[in-house]
mmCIF file of C-alpha atoms and ligand atoms in Angstrom:
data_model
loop_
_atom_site.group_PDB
_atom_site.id
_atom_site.type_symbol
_atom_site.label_atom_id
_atom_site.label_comp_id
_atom_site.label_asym_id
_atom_site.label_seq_id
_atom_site.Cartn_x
_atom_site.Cartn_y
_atom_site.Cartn_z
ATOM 1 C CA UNK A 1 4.627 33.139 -10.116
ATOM 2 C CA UNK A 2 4.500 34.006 -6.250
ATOM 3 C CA UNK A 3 6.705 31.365 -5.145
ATOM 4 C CA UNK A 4 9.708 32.344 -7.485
ATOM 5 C CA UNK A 5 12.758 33.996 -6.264
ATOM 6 C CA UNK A 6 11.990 38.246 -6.392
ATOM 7 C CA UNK A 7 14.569 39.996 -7.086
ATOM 8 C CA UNK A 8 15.280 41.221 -3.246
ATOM 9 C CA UNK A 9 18.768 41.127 -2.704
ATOM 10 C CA UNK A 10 18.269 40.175 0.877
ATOM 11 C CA UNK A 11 17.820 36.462 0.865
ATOM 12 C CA UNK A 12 16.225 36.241 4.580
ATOM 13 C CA UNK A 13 15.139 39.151 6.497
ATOM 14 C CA UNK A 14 13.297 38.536 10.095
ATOM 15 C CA UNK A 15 12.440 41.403 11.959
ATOM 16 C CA UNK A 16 11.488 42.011 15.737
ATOM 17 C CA UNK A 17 10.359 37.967 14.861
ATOM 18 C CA UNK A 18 8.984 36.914 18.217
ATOM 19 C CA UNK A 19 7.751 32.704 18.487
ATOM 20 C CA UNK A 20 5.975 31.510 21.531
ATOM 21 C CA UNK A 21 4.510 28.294 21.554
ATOM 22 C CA UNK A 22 1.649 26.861 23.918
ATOM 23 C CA UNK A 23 2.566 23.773 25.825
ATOM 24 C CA UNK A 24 1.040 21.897 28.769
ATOM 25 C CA UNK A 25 3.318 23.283 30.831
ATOM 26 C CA UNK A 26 2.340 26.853 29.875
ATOM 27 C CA UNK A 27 3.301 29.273 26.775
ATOM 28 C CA UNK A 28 7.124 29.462 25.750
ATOM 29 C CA UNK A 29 8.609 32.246 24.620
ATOM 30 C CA UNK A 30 11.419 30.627 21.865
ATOM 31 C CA UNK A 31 12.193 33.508 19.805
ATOM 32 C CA UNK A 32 12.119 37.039 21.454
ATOM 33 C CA UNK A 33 12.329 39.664 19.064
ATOM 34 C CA UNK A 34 15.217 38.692 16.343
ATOM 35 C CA UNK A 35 16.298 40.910 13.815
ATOM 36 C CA UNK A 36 18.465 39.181 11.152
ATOM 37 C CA UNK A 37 19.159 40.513 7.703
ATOM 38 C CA UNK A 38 21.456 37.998 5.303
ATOM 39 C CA UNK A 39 21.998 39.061 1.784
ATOM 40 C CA UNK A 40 22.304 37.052 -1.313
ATOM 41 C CA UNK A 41 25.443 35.002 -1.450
ATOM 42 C CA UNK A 42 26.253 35.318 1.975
ATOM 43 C CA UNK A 43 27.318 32.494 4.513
ATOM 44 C CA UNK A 44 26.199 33.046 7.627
ATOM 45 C CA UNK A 45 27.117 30.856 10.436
ATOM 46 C CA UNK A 46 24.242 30.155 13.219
ATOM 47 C CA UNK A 47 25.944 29.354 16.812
ATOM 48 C CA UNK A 48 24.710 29.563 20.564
ATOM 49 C CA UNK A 49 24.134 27.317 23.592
ATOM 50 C CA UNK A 50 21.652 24.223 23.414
ATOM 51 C CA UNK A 51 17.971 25.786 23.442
ATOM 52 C CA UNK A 52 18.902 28.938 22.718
ATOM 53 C CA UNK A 53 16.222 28.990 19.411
ATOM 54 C CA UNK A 54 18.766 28.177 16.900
ATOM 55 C CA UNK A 55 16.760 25.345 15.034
ATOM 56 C CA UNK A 56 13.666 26.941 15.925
ATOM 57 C CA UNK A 57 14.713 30.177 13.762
ATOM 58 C CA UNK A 58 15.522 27.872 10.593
ATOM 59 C CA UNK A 59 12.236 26.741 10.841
ATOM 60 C CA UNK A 60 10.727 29.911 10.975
ATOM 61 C CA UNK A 61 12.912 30.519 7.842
ATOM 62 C CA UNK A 62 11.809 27.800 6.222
ATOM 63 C CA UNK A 63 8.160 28.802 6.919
ATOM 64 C CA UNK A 64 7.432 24.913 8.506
ATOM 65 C CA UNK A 65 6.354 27.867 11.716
ATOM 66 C CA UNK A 66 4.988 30.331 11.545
ATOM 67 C CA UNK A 67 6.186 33.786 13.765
ATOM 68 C CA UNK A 68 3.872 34.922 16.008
ATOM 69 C CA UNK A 69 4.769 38.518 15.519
ATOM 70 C CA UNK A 70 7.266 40.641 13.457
ATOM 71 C CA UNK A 71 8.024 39.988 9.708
ATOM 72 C CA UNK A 72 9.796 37.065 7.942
ATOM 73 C CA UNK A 73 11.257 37.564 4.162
ATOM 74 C CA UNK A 74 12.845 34.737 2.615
ATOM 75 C CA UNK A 75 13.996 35.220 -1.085
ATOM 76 C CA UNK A 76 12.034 38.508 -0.536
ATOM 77 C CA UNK A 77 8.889 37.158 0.223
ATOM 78 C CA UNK A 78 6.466 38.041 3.209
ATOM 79 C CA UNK A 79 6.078 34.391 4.071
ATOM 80 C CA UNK A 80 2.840 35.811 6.005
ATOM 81 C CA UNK A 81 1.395 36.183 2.985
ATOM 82 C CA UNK A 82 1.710 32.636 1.306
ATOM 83 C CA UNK A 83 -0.589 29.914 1.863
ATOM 84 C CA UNK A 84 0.263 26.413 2.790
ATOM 85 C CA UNK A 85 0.101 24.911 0.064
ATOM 86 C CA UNK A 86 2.518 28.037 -1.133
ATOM 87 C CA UNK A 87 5.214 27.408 1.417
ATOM 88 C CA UNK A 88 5.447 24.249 0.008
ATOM 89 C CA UNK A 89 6.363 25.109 -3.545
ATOM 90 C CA UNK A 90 8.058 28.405 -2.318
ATOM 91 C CA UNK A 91 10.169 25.470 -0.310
ATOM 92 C CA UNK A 92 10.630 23.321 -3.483
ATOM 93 C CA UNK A 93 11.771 25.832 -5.804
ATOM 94 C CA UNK A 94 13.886 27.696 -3.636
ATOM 95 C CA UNK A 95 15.294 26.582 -0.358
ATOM 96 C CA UNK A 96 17.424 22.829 0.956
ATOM 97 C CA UNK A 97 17.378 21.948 3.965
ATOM 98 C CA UNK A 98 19.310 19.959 6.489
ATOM 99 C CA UNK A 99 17.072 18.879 9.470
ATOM 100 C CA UNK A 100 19.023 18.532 12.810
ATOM 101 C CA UNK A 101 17.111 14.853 13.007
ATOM 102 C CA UNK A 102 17.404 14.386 9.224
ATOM 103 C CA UNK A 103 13.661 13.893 8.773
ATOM 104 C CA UNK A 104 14.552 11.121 5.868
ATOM 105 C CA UNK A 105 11.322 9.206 4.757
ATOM 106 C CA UNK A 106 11.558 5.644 6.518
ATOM 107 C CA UNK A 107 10.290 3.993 3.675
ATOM 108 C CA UNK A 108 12.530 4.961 0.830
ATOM 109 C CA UNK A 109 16.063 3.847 0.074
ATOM 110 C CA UNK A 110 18.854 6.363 -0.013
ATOM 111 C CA UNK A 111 18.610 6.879 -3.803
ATOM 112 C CA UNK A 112 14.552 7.624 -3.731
ATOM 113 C CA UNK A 113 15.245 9.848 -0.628
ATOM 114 C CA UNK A 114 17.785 12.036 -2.301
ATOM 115 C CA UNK A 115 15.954 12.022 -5.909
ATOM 116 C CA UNK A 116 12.269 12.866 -4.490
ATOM 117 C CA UNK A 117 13.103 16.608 -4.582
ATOM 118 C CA UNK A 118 14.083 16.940 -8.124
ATOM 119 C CA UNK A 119 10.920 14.040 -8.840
ATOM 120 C CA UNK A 120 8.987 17.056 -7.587
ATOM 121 C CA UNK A 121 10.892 19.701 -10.063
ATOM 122 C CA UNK A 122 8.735 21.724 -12.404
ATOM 123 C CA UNK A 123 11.193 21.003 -15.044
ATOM 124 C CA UNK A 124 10.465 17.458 -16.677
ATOM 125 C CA UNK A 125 14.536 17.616 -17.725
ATOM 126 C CA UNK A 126 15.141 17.721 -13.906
ATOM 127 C CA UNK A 127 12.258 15.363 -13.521
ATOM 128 C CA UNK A 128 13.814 12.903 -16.059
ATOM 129 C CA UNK A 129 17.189 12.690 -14.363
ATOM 130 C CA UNK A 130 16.626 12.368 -11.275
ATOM 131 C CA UNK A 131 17.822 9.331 -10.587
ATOM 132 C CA UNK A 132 21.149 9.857 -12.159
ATOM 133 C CA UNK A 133 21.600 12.861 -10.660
ATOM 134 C CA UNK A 134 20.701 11.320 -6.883
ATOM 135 C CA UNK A 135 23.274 8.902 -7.327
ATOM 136 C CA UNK A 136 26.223 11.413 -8.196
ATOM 137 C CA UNK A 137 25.258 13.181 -5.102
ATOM 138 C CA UNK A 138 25.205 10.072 -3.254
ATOM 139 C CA UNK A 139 28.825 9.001 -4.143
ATOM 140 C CA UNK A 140 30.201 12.724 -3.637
ATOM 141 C CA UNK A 141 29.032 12.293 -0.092
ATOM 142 C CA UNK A 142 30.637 9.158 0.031
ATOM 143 C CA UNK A 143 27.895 6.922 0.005
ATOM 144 C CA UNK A 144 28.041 5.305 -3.503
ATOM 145 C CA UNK A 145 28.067 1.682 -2.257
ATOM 146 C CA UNK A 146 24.725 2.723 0.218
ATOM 147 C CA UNK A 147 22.458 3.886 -2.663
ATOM 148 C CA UNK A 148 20.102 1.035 -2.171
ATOM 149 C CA UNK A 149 19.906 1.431 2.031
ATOM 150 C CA UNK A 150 17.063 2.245 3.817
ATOM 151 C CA UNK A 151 16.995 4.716 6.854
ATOM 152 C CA UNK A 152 17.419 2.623 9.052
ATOM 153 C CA UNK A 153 19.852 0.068 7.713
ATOM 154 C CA UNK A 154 22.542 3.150 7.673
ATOM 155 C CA UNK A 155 24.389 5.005 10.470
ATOM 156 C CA UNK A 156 23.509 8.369 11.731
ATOM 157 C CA UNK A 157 26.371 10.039 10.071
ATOM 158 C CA UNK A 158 25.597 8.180 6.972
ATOM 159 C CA UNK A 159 21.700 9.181 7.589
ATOM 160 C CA UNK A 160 23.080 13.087 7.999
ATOM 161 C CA UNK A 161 25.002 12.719 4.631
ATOM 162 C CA UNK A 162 22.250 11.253 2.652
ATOM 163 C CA UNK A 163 19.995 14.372 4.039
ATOM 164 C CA UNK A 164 22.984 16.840 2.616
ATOM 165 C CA UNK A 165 22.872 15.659 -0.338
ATOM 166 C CA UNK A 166 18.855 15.566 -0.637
ATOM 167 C CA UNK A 167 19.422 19.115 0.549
ATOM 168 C CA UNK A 168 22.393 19.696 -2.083
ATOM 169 C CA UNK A 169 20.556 17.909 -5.538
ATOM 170 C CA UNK A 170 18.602 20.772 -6.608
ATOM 171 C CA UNK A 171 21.882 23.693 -6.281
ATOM 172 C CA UNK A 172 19.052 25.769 -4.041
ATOM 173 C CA UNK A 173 19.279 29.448 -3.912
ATOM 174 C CA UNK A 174 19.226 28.665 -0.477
ATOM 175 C CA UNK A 175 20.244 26.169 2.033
ATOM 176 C CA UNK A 176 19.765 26.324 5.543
ATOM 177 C CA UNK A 177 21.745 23.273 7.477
ATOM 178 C CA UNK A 178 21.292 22.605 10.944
ATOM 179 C CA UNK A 179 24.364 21.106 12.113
ATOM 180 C CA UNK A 180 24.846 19.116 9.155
ATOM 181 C CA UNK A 181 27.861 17.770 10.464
ATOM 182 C CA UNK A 182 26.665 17.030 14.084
ATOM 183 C CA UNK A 183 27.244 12.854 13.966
ATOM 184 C CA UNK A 184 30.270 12.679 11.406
ATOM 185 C CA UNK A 185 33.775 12.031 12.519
ATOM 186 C CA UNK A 186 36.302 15.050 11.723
ATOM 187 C CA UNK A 187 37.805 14.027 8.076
ATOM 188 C CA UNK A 188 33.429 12.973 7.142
ATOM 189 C CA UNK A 189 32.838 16.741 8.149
ATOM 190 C CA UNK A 190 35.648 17.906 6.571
ATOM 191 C CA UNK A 191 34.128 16.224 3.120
ATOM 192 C CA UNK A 192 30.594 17.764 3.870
ATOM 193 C CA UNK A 193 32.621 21.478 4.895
ATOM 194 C CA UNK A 194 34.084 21.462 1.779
ATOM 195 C CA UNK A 195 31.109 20.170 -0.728
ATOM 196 C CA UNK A 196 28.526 23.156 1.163
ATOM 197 C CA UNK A 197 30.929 25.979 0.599
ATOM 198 C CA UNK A 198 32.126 23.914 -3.268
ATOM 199 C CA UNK A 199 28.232 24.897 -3.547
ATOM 200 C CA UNK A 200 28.174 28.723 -2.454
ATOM 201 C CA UNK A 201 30.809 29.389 -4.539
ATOM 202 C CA UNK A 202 29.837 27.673 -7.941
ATOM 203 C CA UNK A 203 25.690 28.230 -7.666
ATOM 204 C CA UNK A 204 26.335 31.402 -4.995
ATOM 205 C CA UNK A 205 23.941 29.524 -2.625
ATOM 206 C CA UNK A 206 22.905 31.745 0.355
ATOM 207 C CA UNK A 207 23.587 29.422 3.185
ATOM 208 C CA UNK A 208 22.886 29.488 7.047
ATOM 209 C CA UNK A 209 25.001 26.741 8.907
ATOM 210 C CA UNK A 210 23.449 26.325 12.359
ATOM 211 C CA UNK A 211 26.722 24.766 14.100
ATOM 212 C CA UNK A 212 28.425 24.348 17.615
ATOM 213 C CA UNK A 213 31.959 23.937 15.177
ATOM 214 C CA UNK A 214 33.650 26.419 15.412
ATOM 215 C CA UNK A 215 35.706 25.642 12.653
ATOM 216 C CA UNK A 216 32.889 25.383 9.985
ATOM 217 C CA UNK A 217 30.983 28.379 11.750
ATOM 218 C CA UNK A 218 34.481 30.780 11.129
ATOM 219 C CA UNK A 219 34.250 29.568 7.558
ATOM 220 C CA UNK A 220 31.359 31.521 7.192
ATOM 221 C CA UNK A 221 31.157 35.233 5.784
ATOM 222 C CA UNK A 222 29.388 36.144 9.440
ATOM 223 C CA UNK A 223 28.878 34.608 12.781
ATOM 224 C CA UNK A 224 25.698 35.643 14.643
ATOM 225 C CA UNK A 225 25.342 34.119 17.962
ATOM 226 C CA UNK A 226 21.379 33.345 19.199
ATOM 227 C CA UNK A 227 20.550 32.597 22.834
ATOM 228 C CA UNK A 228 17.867 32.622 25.209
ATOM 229 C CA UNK A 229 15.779 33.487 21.642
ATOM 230 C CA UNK A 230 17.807 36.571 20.775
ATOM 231 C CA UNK A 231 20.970 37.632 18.889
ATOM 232 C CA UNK A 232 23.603 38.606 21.602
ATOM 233 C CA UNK A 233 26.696 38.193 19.208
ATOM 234 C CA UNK A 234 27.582 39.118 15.695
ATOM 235 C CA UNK A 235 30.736 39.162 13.981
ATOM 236 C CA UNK A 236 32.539 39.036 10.705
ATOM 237 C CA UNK A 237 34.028 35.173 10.201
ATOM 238 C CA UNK A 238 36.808 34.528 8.053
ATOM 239 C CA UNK A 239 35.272 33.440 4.806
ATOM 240 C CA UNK A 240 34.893 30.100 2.600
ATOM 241 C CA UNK A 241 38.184 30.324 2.322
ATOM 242 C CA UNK A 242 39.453 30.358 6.234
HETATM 243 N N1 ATP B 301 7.072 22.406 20.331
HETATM 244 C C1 ATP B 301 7.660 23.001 21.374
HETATM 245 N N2 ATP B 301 6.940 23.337 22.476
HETATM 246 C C2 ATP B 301 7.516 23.964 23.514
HETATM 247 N N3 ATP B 301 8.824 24.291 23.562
HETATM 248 C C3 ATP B 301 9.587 23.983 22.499
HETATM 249 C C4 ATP B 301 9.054 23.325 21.349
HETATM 250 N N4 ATP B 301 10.054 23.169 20.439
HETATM 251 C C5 ATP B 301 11.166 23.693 21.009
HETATM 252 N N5 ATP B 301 10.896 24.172 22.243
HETATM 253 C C6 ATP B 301 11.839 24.849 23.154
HETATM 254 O O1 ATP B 301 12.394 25.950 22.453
HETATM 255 C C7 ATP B 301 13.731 26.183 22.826
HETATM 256 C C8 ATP B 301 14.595 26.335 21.587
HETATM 257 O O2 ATP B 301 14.691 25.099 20.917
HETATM 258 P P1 ATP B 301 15.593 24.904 19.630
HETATM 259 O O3 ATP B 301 15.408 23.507 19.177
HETATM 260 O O4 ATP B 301 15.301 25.977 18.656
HETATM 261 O O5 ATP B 301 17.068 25.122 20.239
HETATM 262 P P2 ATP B 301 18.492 24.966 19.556
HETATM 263 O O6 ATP B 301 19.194 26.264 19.734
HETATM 264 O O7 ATP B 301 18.338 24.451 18.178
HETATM 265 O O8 ATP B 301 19.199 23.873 20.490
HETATM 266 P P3 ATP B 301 20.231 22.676 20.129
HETATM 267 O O9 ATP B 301 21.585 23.333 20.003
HETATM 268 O O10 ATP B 301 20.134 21.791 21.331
HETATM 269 O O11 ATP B 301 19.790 22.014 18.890
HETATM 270 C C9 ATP B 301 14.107 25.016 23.724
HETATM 271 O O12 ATP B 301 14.118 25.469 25.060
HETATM 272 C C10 ATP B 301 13.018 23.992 23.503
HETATM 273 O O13 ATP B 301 12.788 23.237 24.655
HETATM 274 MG MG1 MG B 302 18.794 22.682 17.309
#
């Protein structure tokens, strides 16, 4: 099926990947030409100044925008080439994502939140234990006495962990975070550090950390720096295990 993982072993490939949106106060050139290549298994750490296109790039990723010009892969696949409706199962059954604002639905407790991606599985197993499966994640975020919270009757670095661990249920090939550790205090983070890279190493998630901390950004296999919508920096971080 098109929206399955190919066997690429480049997990995300953008090149010469140029984004300019139209606002009222003219066209905006976010991304200007970025080449990026990340291979399976890697972790690649995403850093740069405020507006500098980092968020804008996951997106592109992701496929929720669409480049203007140049060539996005993403588990191989020309995301030019997929529909809509495509992207949307290509997104299910391959990536998790972290939103900068968390984009957790208002309406829906922690629990439903965290279970509605595997309620969407293909597999009626996953489908079936959903639930119980939410609720582990919940607790190994540390939220096991929130599972019945709404949105908005939680804090934003309780908000942040119950969009990890949405991101985290399915173990995705793929998980692109942005700043998933933004609004927690430094032991929180530490918890959420440790569970992301727990998950590279045990599924061998590809994983793109878009982060101004510098100590979760070394932890990553590479560093590439974006600003002013290009890649000025790239160097070799310390590893998962730095
Ligand atoms: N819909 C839009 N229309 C016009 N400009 C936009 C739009 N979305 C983002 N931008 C601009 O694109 C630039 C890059 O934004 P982006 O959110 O990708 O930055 P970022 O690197 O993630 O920053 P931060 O570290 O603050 O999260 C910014 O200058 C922003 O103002
Ligand atoms: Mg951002």
């Amino acid at each position: 099926m098109i929206t399955k993982l190919s066997d690429d072993l480049s997990a995300m490939s953008l090149d010469g990947v140029h984004l300019t949106l139209t606002s009222e106060a003219g066209d905006v050139n976010i991304l200007r030409g970025v080449d990026l290549s990340v291979t399976s298994g890697e972790a690649v750490g995403i850093v740069g100044p405020s507006g500098g296109g980092k968020s804008t790039m996951m997106m592109v990723i992701a496929g929720l925008e669409r480049a203007s010009s140049g060539t996005v892969k993403t588990a191989g696949i020309d995301l030019a080439r997929l529909t809509e409706d495509e992207l949307a199962l290509f997104r299910r059954d391959n990536i998790g994502i972290v939103f900068q604002d968390f984009h957790l639905f208002p309406t829906m407790t922690a629990l439903e939140n965290v279970a509605m991606p595997l309620e969407l599985a293909e597999s009626p197993d996953v489908r079936n234990n959903a639930f119980d499966r939410a609720k582990e994640q919940l607790f190994s975020v540390g939220l096991g006495d929130r599972i019945l919270h709404y949105p908005s009757q939680l804090s934003g670095g309780e908000q942040q962990r119950v969009a990890v661990a949405r991101a985290f249920v399915s173990s995705p090939k793929i998980l692109l975070a942005d700043e998933p550790t933004g609004n927690l205090d430094g032991e929180t983070g530490k918890i959420i550090v440790d569970l992301l890279f727990d998950l590279h190493e045990r599924v061998g998630t590809t994983m793109l950390l878009i982060s101004h901390d510098q100590t979760l950004a070394t932890r990553c296999d590479r560093v590439v720096t974006l600003a002013d919508g290009r890649i000025v920096d790239e160097h070799l971080g310390e590893g998962p295990g730095g």
